[in-house]
Coordinates of C-alpha atoms in Angstrom, one line a residue:
Chain A
M1450 CA -6.4 30.5 -8.2
S1451 CA -6.2 30.2 -4.5
A1452 CA -3.6 31.6 -2.1
G1453 CA -0.2 30.0 -1.8
V1454 CA 2.2 28.9 -4.4
P1455 CA 1.0 30.0 -7.9
D1456 CA -0.4 27.0 -9.9
R1457 CA 1.9 27.2 -12.9
P1458 CA 1.7 24.5 -15.5
V1459 CA 4.1 21.7 -14.6
P1460 CA 5.9 19.3 -16.9
A1461 CA 4.1 16.0 -17.4
V1462 CA 5.8 13.0 -16.0
A1463 CA 5.5 9.5 -17.5
V1464 CA 4.1 6.5 -15.6
T1465 CA 6.0 3.4 -17.0
A1466 CA 4.6 0.9 -14.5
A1467 CA 1.5 0.6 -12.5
A1468 CA 1.4 -2.4 -10.2
V1469 CA -1.1 -3.5 -7.6
L1470 CA -1.5 -6.2 -4.9
G1471 CA -4.8 -6.8 -3.3
P1472 CA -7.8 -9.0 -3.1
L1473 CA -8.8 -8.1 -6.7
G1474 CA -5.6 -9.3 -8.1
D1475 CA -1.8 -8.8 -8.1
R1476 CA -1.4 -8.1 -11.8
L1477 CA -2.6 -5.0 -13.7
A1478 CA -4.6 -7.1 -16.2
D1479 CA -6.4 -9.1 -13.5
F1480 CA -7.1 -6.0 -11.5
T1481 CA -8.5 -4.2 -14.6
A1482 CA -10.8 -7.2 -15.4
A1483 CA -12.0 -7.4 -11.8
L1484 CA -12.8 -3.6 -11.7
L1485 CA -14.6 -3.7 -15.0
A1486 CA -16.6 -6.7 -13.9
G1487 CA -17.7 -4.7 -10.8
R1488 CA -16.3 -7.3 -8.4
S1489 CA -16.3 -6.3 -4.8
A1490 CA -13.8 -7.7 -2.4
V1491 CA -15.8 -6.7 0.7
T1492 CA -16.7 -9.5 3.1
L1493 CA -17.5 -10.0 6.7
P1494 CA -14.5 -11.9 7.9
A1495 CA -15.5 -15.3 9.2
G1496 CA -13.9 -16.3 12.5
A1497 CA -12.9 -12.7 13.3
D1498 CA -12.8 -11.9 17.0
P1499 CA -15.8 -9.7 17.8
S1500 CA -14.8 -9.3 21.5
G1501 CA -13.4 -5.8 21.0
T1502 CA -16.7 -4.5 19.5
P1503 CA -19.3 -3.6 22.1
D1504 CA -22.2 -5.2 20.1
G1505 CA -20.2 -8.2 18.8
M1506 CA -20.5 -7.0 15.2
V1507 CA -17.2 -7.6 13.3
L1508 CA -16.4 -5.0 10.7
P1509 CA -16.6 -5.7 7.0
V1510 CA -13.3 -5.5 5.1
A1511 CA -11.9 -6.0 1.6
A1512 CA -9.2 -8.2 3.0
L1513 CA -6.0 -9.3 1.3
G1514 CA -6.1 -12.6 3.3
P1515 CA -3.0 -14.5 4.5
F1516 CA -0.1 -13.1 2.5
G1517 CA 3.3 -14.7 2.2
V1518 CA 6.2 -13.4 0.1
A1519 CA 7.2 -17.0 -0.7
E1520 CA 3.9 -17.7 -2.4
W1521 CA 4.0 -14.3 -4.2
A1522 CA 7.5 -15.1 -5.4
E1523 CA 6.5 -18.5 -6.7
R1524 CA 4.0 -16.8 -9.0
H1525 CA 5.8 -13.7 -9.9
L1526 CA 9.5 -14.8 -9.9
P1527 CA 9.4 -18.4 -11.2
D1528 CA 12.5 -17.7 -13.4
D1529 CA 14.4 -15.7 -10.9
P1530 CA 15.4 -17.8 -7.9
E1531 CA 18.0 -15.4 -6.7
R1532 CA 15.6 -12.4 -6.6
A1533 CA 13.0 -14.6 -4.9
A1534 CA 15.5 -15.7 -2.3
L1535 CA 16.5 -12.1 -1.7
L1536 CA 12.9 -11.2 -1.3
R1537 CA 12.2 -14.0 1.2
R1538 CA 15.4 -13.2 3.2
V1539 CA 14.8 -9.5 3.4
A1540 CA 11.0 -9.3 3.7
G1541 CA 9.8 -12.8 4.6
R1542 CA 9.5 -12.1 8.3
A1543 CA 8.7 -8.4 8.1
A1544 CA 5.4 -6.9 9.1
L1545 CA 2.6 -6.8 6.4
P1546 CA 3.3 -3.3 5.1
A1547 CA 7.0 -4.2 4.3
R1548 CA 6.1 -7.6 2.9
T1549 CA 3.5 -6.2 0.5
A1550 CA 5.6 -3.1 -0.4
A1551 CA 8.6 -5.3 -1.3
C1552 CA 6.5 -7.5 -3.6
V1553 CA 4.6 -4.8 -5.4
A1554 CA 7.7 -2.7 -5.8
L1555 CA 9.5 -5.6 -7.5
R1556 CA 6.4 -6.1 -9.8
A1557 CA 6.5 -2.4 -10.8
L1558 CA 10.2 -2.4 -11.5
A1559 CA 9.8 -5.6 -13.6
D1560 CA 6.8 -4.1 -15.5
A1561 CA 8.8 -1.0 -16.2
G1562 CA 11.5 -3.2 -17.8
L1563 CA 14.1 -2.2 -15.1
A1564 CA 14.5 -5.5 -13.3
P1565 CA 15.2 -8.2 -15.9
P1566 CA 14.8 -11.8 -14.5
G1567 CA 18.0 -13.3 -13.2
R1568 CA 19.9 -9.9 -13.2
A1569 CA 20.1 -7.2 -10.7
V1570 CA 18.8 -3.8 -11.5
E1571 CA 21.6 -2.0 -13.5
P1572 CA 23.8 -0.1 -10.9
A1573 CA 23.3 3.2 -12.9
V1574 CA 19.6 2.8 -12.8
A1575 CA 19.5 1.8 -9.1
G1576 CA 21.7 4.8 -8.3
D1577 CA 19.4 7.2 -10.1
T1578 CA 16.1 5.9 -8.7
A1579 CA 14.5 7.5 -5.7
L1580 CA 11.9 5.8 -3.4
L1581 CA 8.8 7.3 -1.9
V1582 CA 6.8 5.1 0.5
A1583 CA 3.2 6.3 1.0
G1584 CA 1.8 6.4 4.5
S1585 CA 2.8 6.7 8.1
N1586 CA 2.0 4.5 11.2
L1587 CA 1.8 1.7 8.7
A1588 CA 2.3 -1.4 10.9
L1589 CA -0.3 -0.7 13.6
A1590 CA -1.5 -4.3 14.0
H1591 CA 2.2 -5.4 14.4
Q1592 CA 2.7 -2.7 17.0
A1593 CA -0.5 -3.7 18.9
D1594 CA 0.5 -7.4 18.8
T1595 CA 3.9 -6.6 20.1
V1596 CA 2.6 -4.5 23.0
L1597 CA 0.2 -7.3 24.0
G1598 CA 2.9 -9.9 23.6
H1599 CA 5.2 -7.9 25.7
Q1600 CA 2.6 -7.7 28.5
R1601 CA 2.3 -11.5 28.4
A1602 CA 5.9 -12.4 28.1
P1603 CA 8.4 -9.5 28.4
G1604 CA 11.4 -11.8 28.0
R1605 CA 10.4 -12.5 24.4
L1606 CA 10.4 -9.0 23.0
R1607 CA 12.4 -9.0 19.9
A1608 CA 15.3 -6.6 19.5
S1609 CA 14.2 -6.2 15.9
Y1610 CA 11.0 -4.4 17.0
A1611 CA 13.3 -1.4 17.3
L1612 CA 13.3 -1.5 13.5
T1613 CA 10.0 -3.1 12.6
H1614 CA 7.8 -0.5 14.4
L1615 CA 9.2 2.2 12.1
D1616 CA 7.7 3.1 8.7
V1617 CA 11.3 3.3 7.4
D1618 CA 11.5 -0.4 7.7
V1619 CA 9.5 -0.4 4.5
V1620 CA 12.0 2.0 2.9
G1621 CA 14.8 -0.3 3.9
A1622 CA 13.1 -3.5 2.8
V1623 CA 12.1 -2.1 -0.6
S1624 CA 15.4 -0.5 -1.1
E1625 CA 17.2 -3.8 -0.4
V1626 CA 15.1 -6.0 -2.6
T1627 CA 15.1 -3.6 -5.5
G1628 CA 18.6 -2.2 -5.1
V1629 CA 17.3 1.4 -5.4
R1630 CA 19.7 3.8 -3.7
S1631 CA 18.9 7.4 -4.6
E1632 CA 16.8 9.5 -2.2
G1633 CA 14.0 7.9 -0.2
W1634 CA 11.6 8.5 2.7
A1635 CA 8.0 7.8 3.9
V1636 CA 5.4 10.4 3.0
G1637 CA 2.6 10.7 5.6
G1638 CA -0.8 12.2 4.8
A1639 CA -3.2 9.7 6.3
S1640 CA -5.8 8.7 3.7
A1641 CA -4.2 11.1 1.2
S1642 CA -0.7 9.6 1.5
G1643 CA -0.9 7.7 -1.8
S1644 CA -1.8 10.7 -3.8
I1645 CA 0.7 13.0 -2.0
A1646 CA 3.5 10.5 -2.6
L1647 CA 2.5 10.3 -6.3
L1648 CA 2.5 14.1 -6.7
Q1649 CA 5.8 14.5 -4.8
G1650 CA 7.3 11.8 -6.9
A1651 CA 6.2 13.6 -10.0
R1652 CA 7.7 16.8 -8.7
M1653 CA 11.0 15.1 -7.9
V1654 CA 11.3 13.8 -11.5
A1655 CA 10.1 17.1 -13.0
A1656 CA 12.6 19.1 -10.9
G1657 CA 15.5 16.7 -11.8
W1658 CA 16.0 15.6 -8.2
A1659 CA 16.0 12.0 -9.5
E1660 CA 16.1 10.4 -12.9
R1661 CA 13.1 8.2 -11.9
V1662 CA 11.0 7.6 -8.7
L1663 CA 9.6 4.4 -7.5
V1664 CA 6.4 5.3 -5.5
V1665 CA 5.2 2.5 -3.3
A1666 CA 2.1 2.3 -1.1
P1667 CA 2.2 -0.6 1.3
V1668 CA -0.9 -2.3 2.7
A1669 CA -1.9 -0.2 5.7
E1670 CA -2.9 -2.3 8.7
L1671 CA -5.1 -1.3 11.6
S1672 CA -5.1 -2.9 15.0
P1673 CA -8.6 -3.7 16.4
V1674 CA -8.2 -0.5 18.4
E1675 CA -7.9 1.9 15.4
A1676 CA -10.6 0.0 13.6
E1677 CA -13.0 0.4 16.5
A1678 CA -12.1 4.1 17.0
F1679 CA -12.8 4.7 13.3
R1680 CA -16.2 3.0 13.8
R1681 CA -16.9 5.2 16.8
T1682 CA -16.4 8.3 14.7
G1683 CA -19.5 7.2 12.8
A1684 CA -17.6 7.0 9.5
M1685 CA -17.7 3.2 9.0
A1686 CA -20.4 1.0 7.5
Y1687 CA -21.3 -2.0 9.7
E1688 CA -25.0 -2.1 10.5
A1689 CA -27.1 -2.5 7.3
L1690 CA -26.8 -5.2 4.7
R1691 CA -24.7 -7.6 6.7
A1692 CA -26.1 -10.5 4.8
E1693 CA -24.7 -9.0 1.7
P1694 CA -21.3 -7.4 2.6
A1695 CA -20.4 -6.6 -1.0
R1696 CA -23.3 -4.1 -0.9
M1697 CA -22.2 -2.4 2.3
C1698 CA -19.9 0.3 0.8
R1699 CA -22.2 2.6 -1.2
P1700 CA -20.4 5.8 -2.4
F1701 CA -22.8 8.6 -3.5
D1702 CA -25.9 6.4 -2.7
R1703 CA -28.6 7.8 -0.5
D1704 CA -28.4 4.6 1.6
R1705 CA -24.6 4.9 2.3
Q1706 CA -23.6 4.2 5.8
G1707 CA -19.9 4.8 5.9
F1708 CA -16.6 3.4 4.6
V1709 CA -15.4 -0.1 4.5
R1710 CA -11.7 -0.7 5.1
G1711 CA -9.7 -2.3 2.3
E1712 CA -6.2 -3.9 2.1
G1713 CA -4.3 -3.1 -1.0
A1714 CA -0.8 -2.1 -2.1
A1715 CA 0.3 -0.3 -5.2
A1716 CA 3.5 0.9 -6.9
V1717 CA 4.3 3.1 -9.9
V1718 CA 7.5 4.1 -11.7
L1719 CA 7.8 7.7 -12.7
E1720 CA 10.3 9.2 -15.2
R1721 CA 10.6 11.9 -17.7
P1722 CA 8.6 11.1 -20.9
A1723 CA 11.7 11.7 -23.1
A1724 CA 13.8 9.4 -20.9
A1725 CA 11.1 6.7 -21.1
R1726 CA 10.8 7.0 -24.8
A1727 CA 14.6 7.0 -25.2
R1728 CA 14.9 3.6 -23.5
G1729 CA 11.9 2.2 -25.4
A1730 CA 9.6 2.0 -22.3
E1731 CA 5.9 2.0 -22.8
I1732 CA 4.3 5.1 -21.2
L1733 CA 1.1 3.9 -19.6
A1734 CA -0.1 7.3 -18.6
E1735 CA 1.2 10.7 -17.6
V1736 CA 0.9 12.6 -14.3
A1737 CA -0.1 15.9 -15.8
G1738 CA -0.8 18.0 -12.8
Y1739 CA -1.4 18.0 -9.0
G1740 CA -2.7 20.2 -6.2
Q1741 CA -2.7 19.9 -2.5
R1742 CA -4.4 22.2 0.0
L1743 CA -4.9 22.3 3.7
D1744 CA -8.2 23.3 5.4
A1745 CA -6.3 25.0 8.2
R1746 CA -8.6 23.1 10.5
R1747 CA -7.7 20.2 12.7
G1748 CA -10.1 17.3 12.8
T1749 CA -12.0 14.7 10.8
E1750 CA -14.7 16.8 9.0
P1751 CA -14.4 17.4 5.3
D1752 CA -14.2 20.9 4.0
S1753 CA -15.5 21.8 0.6
G1754 CA -13.3 24.9 0.4
G1755 CA -10.1 22.9 0.6
Q1756 CA -11.4 20.2 -1.8
V1757 CA -12.3 22.7 -4.4
A1758 CA -9.0 24.5 -4.0
A1759 CA -7.0 21.3 -4.4
M1760 CA -8.9 20.2 -7.5
R1761 CA -8.5 23.7 -9.1
A1762 CA -4.8 23.8 -8.3
A1763 CA -4.4 20.4 -10.0
L1764 CA -6.3 21.5 -13.1
A1765 CA -4.3 24.8 -13.3
S1766 CA -1.0 23.0 -12.9
A1767 CA -2.0 20.6 -15.8
G1768 CA -3.0 23.7 -17.9
L1769 CA -6.6 22.3 -18.1
A1770 CA -10.0 23.8 -17.9
A1771 CA -12.6 21.8 -15.9
D1772 CA -14.5 20.8 -19.0
Q1773 CA -11.4 19.0 -20.4
V1774 CA -11.6 16.3 -17.7
D1775 CA -13.4 13.1 -18.8
Y1776 CA -13.3 11.1 -15.5
V1777 CA -13.1 11.9 -11.8
N1778 CA -12.1 9.2 -9.4
A1779 CA -13.7 10.7 -6.3
H1780 CA -12.4 10.1 -2.8
G1781 CA -16.0 8.8 -2.4
T1782 CA -15.6 6.6 0.7
G1783 CA -19.4 6.1 1.2
S1784 CA -19.3 8.2 4.4
V1785 CA -22.5 10.1 5.0
L1786 CA -21.0 13.6 5.3
G1787 CA -17.9 13.0 3.2
D1788 CA -19.7 12.1 0.1
R1789 CA -22.2 14.9 0.4
T1790 CA -19.4 17.4 0.9
E1791 CA -17.4 16.0 -2.1
A1792 CA -20.5 16.0 -4.3
D1793 CA -20.9 19.8 -3.6
S1794 CA -17.2 20.3 -4.3
L1795 CA -17.4 18.4 -7.6
L1796 CA -20.5 20.4 -8.7
E1797 CA -18.7 23.6 -7.9
V1798 CA -15.6 22.6 -9.9
F1799 CA -17.2 20.7 -12.8
G1800 CA -20.8 21.8 -12.9
A1801 CA -23.3 19.1 -14.0
R1802 CA -21.7 18.3 -17.3
P1803 CA -23.3 15.1 -18.8
S1804 CA -20.1 14.1 -20.7
L1805 CA -18.1 13.8 -17.4
R1806 CA -18.1 10.6 -15.4
I1807 CA -17.7 10.6 -11.6
N1808 CA -17.0 7.3 -9.9
S1809 CA -15.5 5.7 -6.8
T1810 CA -13.4 2.5 -6.7
K1811 CA -14.0 2.0 -3.0
P1812 CA -17.1 -0.3 -3.3
L1813 CA -14.8 -2.7 -5.0
T1814 CA -11.4 -2.3 -3.2
G1815 CA -12.6 -0.9 0.1
H1816 CA -10.9 2.2 1.5
C1817 CA -7.2 1.3 1.4
L1818 CA -6.4 4.3 3.7
S1819 CA -2.9 5.5 3.2
A1820 CA -2.6 3.3 0.0
A1821 CA -5.9 4.4 -1.4
G1822 CA -4.6 7.3 -3.5
L1823 CA -2.0 5.1 -5.3
V1824 CA -4.3 2.0 -5.6
E1825 CA -6.9 4.3 -7.2
A1826 CA -4.4 6.0 -9.4
V1827 CA -3.6 2.6 -10.8
A1828 CA -7.4 1.9 -11.2
V1829 CA -7.7 5.2 -13.1
I1830 CA -4.8 4.3 -15.4
A1831 CA -6.5 0.9 -16.0
Q1832 CA -9.7 2.5 -16.9
L1833 CA -8.1 5.2 -19.2
R1834 CA -6.3 2.4 -21.0
A1835 CA -9.4 0.3 -21.3
G1836 CA -11.5 3.2 -22.5
A1837 CA -14.2 2.1 -20.0
C1838 CA -15.4 3.0 -16.5
H1839 CA -15.9 0.3 -13.9
P1840 CA -19.3 0.1 -12.3
N1841 CA -20.4 1.4 -8.9
P1842 CA -22.5 -1.7 -8.2
N1843 CA -24.1 -0.2 -5.1
L1844 CA -25.4 3.0 -6.6
A1845 CA -29.2 2.3 -6.3
R1846 CA -30.3 5.8 -5.4
P1847 CA -27.9 8.5 -6.4
L1848 CA -27.6 11.2 -3.7
D1849 CA -27.7 14.1 -6.2
P1850 CA -29.3 13.7 -9.7
R1851 CA -27.0 16.4 -11.1
L1852 CA -23.9 14.4 -10.6
P1853 CA -22.9 12.4 -13.7
L1854 CA -22.1 9.2 -11.7
V1855 CA -21.1 5.9 -13.3
G1856 CA -23.9 3.5 -12.5
T1857 CA -24.2 -0.1 -11.8
R1858 CA -22.9 -1.3 -15.1
A1859 CA -19.5 -0.8 -16.7
E1860 CA -19.5 1.8 -19.4
R1861 CA -17.5 2.4 -22.5
H1862 CA -16.7 6.1 -22.5
P1863 CA -14.1 8.2 -24.3
L1864 CA -11.5 8.7 -21.7
R1865 CA -8.3 10.7 -22.0
T1866 CA -8.0 12.9 -18.9
A1867 CA -8.9 12.0 -15.3
L1868 CA -8.7 13.7 -12.0
T1869 CA -8.3 11.6 -8.8
N1870 CA -9.1 12.9 -5.3
S1871 CA -7.8 11.9 -1.9
F1872 CA -9.0 13.7 1.3
A1873 CA -7.6 13.0 4.7
F1874 CA -8.2 13.7 8.4
G1875 CA -6.2 16.7 9.5
G1876 CA -7.7 18.8 6.7
I1877 CA -5.5 17.5 3.9
N1878 CA -6.8 17.5 0.3
A1879 CA -4.9 16.2 -2.7
S1880 CA -5.9 15.9 -6.3
V1881 CA -3.8 14.5 -9.2
V1882 CA -4.5 14.7 -13.0
L1883 CA -3.7 11.6 -15.0
R1884 CA -4.0 11.3 -18.7
L1885 CA -3.1 9.1 -21.6
P1886 CA 0.0 10.0 -23.4
E1887 CA -0.4 12.1 -26.5
A1888 CA 0.1 9.4 -29.2
A1889 CA -1.7 6.6 -27.4
G1890 CA -5.3 5.8 -28.1
P1891 CA -7.6 4.2 -25.6
A1892 CA -8.5 0.5 -25.4
A1893 CA -4.9 -0.7 -25.3
V1894 CA -5.9 -3.3 -22.7
P1895 CA -8.5 -5.9 -23.7
S1896 CA -11.7 -5.5 -21.8
P1897 CA -14.0 -8.3 -20.6
D1898 CA -16.7 -7.5 -23.1
P1899 CA -19.6 -9.4 -21.5
V1900 CA -19.9 -6.8 -18.8
L1901 CA -19.6 -3.9 -21.3
S1902 CA -22.7 -4.6 -23.3
Chain B
M443 CA 19.9 -29.9 30.3
T444 CA 22.5 -31.3 27.8
T445 CA 24.3 -29.2 25.3
D446 CA 22.5 -31.0 22.6
E447 CA 19.2 -29.8 24.0
I448 CA 20.5 -26.3 24.3
F449 CA 21.7 -26.4 20.7
A450 CA 18.3 -27.6 19.6
V451 CA 16.7 -24.5 21.2
V452 CA 19.3 -22.2 19.5
R453 CA 18.7 -23.9 16.2
R454 CA 14.9 -23.7 16.5
N455 CA 15.1 -19.9 17.2
L456 CA 17.6 -19.4 14.3
L457 CA 15.2 -21.1 12.0
E458 CA 12.4 -18.9 13.2
V459 CA 14.4 -15.7 12.6
L460 CA 16.0 -17.0 9.3
P461 CA 13.3 -19.2 7.7
E462 CA 15.5 -19.6 4.6
L463 CA 17.9 -21.8 6.5
T464 CA 17.5 -25.6 6.7
E465 CA 18.2 -27.5 9.8
S466 CA 21.2 -29.4 8.3
Q467 CA 22.9 -26.1 7.4
I468 CA 23.2 -25.2 11.1
T469 CA 26.2 -26.8 12.8
L470 CA 28.2 -26.0 15.9
D471 CA 31.1 -24.9 13.8
H472 CA 29.0 -22.1 12.2
S473 CA 28.6 -18.6 13.6
M474 CA 25.2 -16.9 13.2
R475 CA 26.9 -14.3 11.0
D476 CA 28.1 -17.2 8.7
L477 CA 24.5 -18.2 8.4
G478 CA 23.3 -14.8 7.3
A479 CA 22.1 -13.3 10.6
N480 CA 22.7 -9.6 10.9
S481 CA 23.3 -8.0 14.3
I482 CA 19.6 -7.5 15.0
D483 CA 18.8 -11.1 13.9
R484 CA 21.4 -12.4 16.3
M485 CA 19.9 -10.4 19.1
D486 CA 16.5 -11.9 18.3
V487 CA 17.9 -15.4 18.4
V488 CA 19.8 -14.9 21.6
I489 CA 16.9 -13.2 23.4
A490 CA 14.3 -15.8 22.4
T491 CA 16.7 -18.6 23.4
Q492 CA 17.4 -17.2 26.8
D493 CA 13.7 -16.8 27.3
D494 CA 13.1 -20.4 26.3
L495 CA 15.9 -21.6 28.6
G496 CA 14.9 -19.3 31.5
V497 CA 18.4 -17.8 31.8
R498 CA 19.9 -14.4 31.7
V499 CA 23.4 -14.2 30.3
P500 CA 25.3 -10.9 30.6
A501 CA 25.6 -9.2 27.1
E502 CA 29.4 -9.0 27.3
T503 CA 29.7 -12.7 27.8
L504 CA 27.4 -13.4 24.9
T505 CA 29.4 -11.1 22.5
R506 CA 32.5 -13.3 23.2
A507 CA 30.7 -16.3 21.7
N508 CA 31.9 -16.3 18.1
D509 CA 30.4 -19.6 16.9
L510 CA 27.4 -21.7 17.9
R511 CA 29.6 -24.1 19.9
S512 CA 30.8 -21.3 22.2
L513 CA 27.3 -19.8 22.4
V514 CA 25.9 -23.2 23.5
A515 CA 28.8 -23.4 26.0
V516 CA 28.1 -20.0 27.5
L517 CA 24.4 -20.7 27.7
S518 CA 25.0 -24.1 29.4
E519 CA 27.1 -22.4 32.1
H520 CA 23.9 -20.4 33.1
V521 CA 21.3 -23.1 32.8

C-alpha cells in the first residue's frame, strides 16, 4: 500500500447504462460489434488543411465526422418529438463537446430506463441525479475559431461566447436536456479525465452524496495548434504507414510511432446495486474499485512508480489480488516511451501470468483524450459482457514477449474482472476496476461469431 | 434601406441563432423573447444585425425595443 489515503475496500457501484457516440457507432451493440471485428476508425482526413504543419503532413485521426444533433435525434428519438425539439433547441448550435455530450447523455438515461419516450425524467429521479462531465478545455477548436474570427471581424463576436468557451456550458446543456438537477461539475484530468470522473462518480454514489450519477465524457476537440504541439512533443504517429492509416496506431508493437487522436463521447449511469435491483434495472457491470496517484512531477513523461501505485490502489480498494484480474485495458496509446513504461508497470503489478489478457482499444477508437477513460470503460464493459476480447489488429511484433497481449484476432476468454488505466500529462495516473455483477454470466451480448473463430 | 430590408436582416440572424424557428413564425408583432430567445440569444442577434447593417446603437436604446417592430424602428434611425 502506498502513502496517502489507505486503500480500504469500497462498496461496489452499479453501472446501469453504458452509452457511446463515435465513429465506431452510437449504440452499445454496434460499438461492441465494431470492436470485436477489430475495425479501426483511423483515417487520414481528406481535404484537411496541411498549412499549419511544417511538412504538409496532415495528422491521422479517428474522426467523428460532421455531427448534428438533429440527425442524431432522428435516429435515437423517433418517437419522442418533444425531447428531440428540446435537444435541438438547447444543444443544436452549441460547440461539439456540448452537442455530443447532450446526445450521449440522453442515450444513457434512456438505456438506464430513466428517460421514457414522450415523458420527462421523473422529477424525483432528476432531483436525485448528479452530473459529472469529464474533461477540461473541451472546446479548443471553437475557441481558436472564435479568436481568428474576432481578428477578421471584431463586430461579429457573439455575446454567447462568454458561455460557450466554458466547460460548464456542457454541464448546463446536459442538465437542461436531461432535467438532471442534483450536484454537477466538470472534472479535469487531461487524458485521465474520463477515468477520474468515473471513479469520482462511483465515490459520490457510495458515499450517498447522490442517489445516482450521470457521468458524461464529451468529444474533446483540439484546434490545429494543440494538435501540432502534441505532434512536436514526439508523441504522435504521423510518418510511417500513411498509405494504410488504420495501421498507424500500434500499441505495444515494436514499430509503434505515437498516438493517433480519436473523437468519441461516452456516458454511464451509476447507482447503488440495491437501488438498481429495486427498480428492476439491469446491472451491466460494477465499478468495484479505483485508485488515483500523482507522480509529484510536472511534465509529459510517464512514471512507472505512479502507474503501479494507482493500479495497486485500485486493486486494494476492490479487495482483489492481482491474479484475480482477467483483463487489463491499458492506457496503451502507441507512444514509444509511454507503452514501454506501462509495460514495465503491468509486469510489476501482474507478472507474466498467461491467463491474463492485456489490450488497448486505441488502435480502433484512437486516443479520445479527456473522453478516453470513459469510452474505454464502455469498451471494457462491452467485452466483459461479450466474454471476448477485441483484437489489437496492429500488434505484429510485441514489444515484450512476457506481456500476455491480445493479438490480431478477437479472442473468447473467460472474463469477469477488468482493470482499466488512464495516464495523463501532469503526472496523473488513474485505474478503475470493473467487473460483471455477481449473478450475471458472460456472453449476454451476442457476438459476431465470424471474427471469433 | 427600407424597414423591410432591416427586418429581413433581423429575421435572418434570428434564424441563425434559433434554427428551430421558421421564417413565417417571425412577425413584427413578436418579441424575440416570445420566439424563445434568451438574453444571450437576443444579444447575439442584435450584435450580428448591427454588424450586418454597419451601425452601432447604444445598448440602452436597444433595451427599450420590446418587439421586433420597435427594434427595426430603432435600427432604422441609425442606418
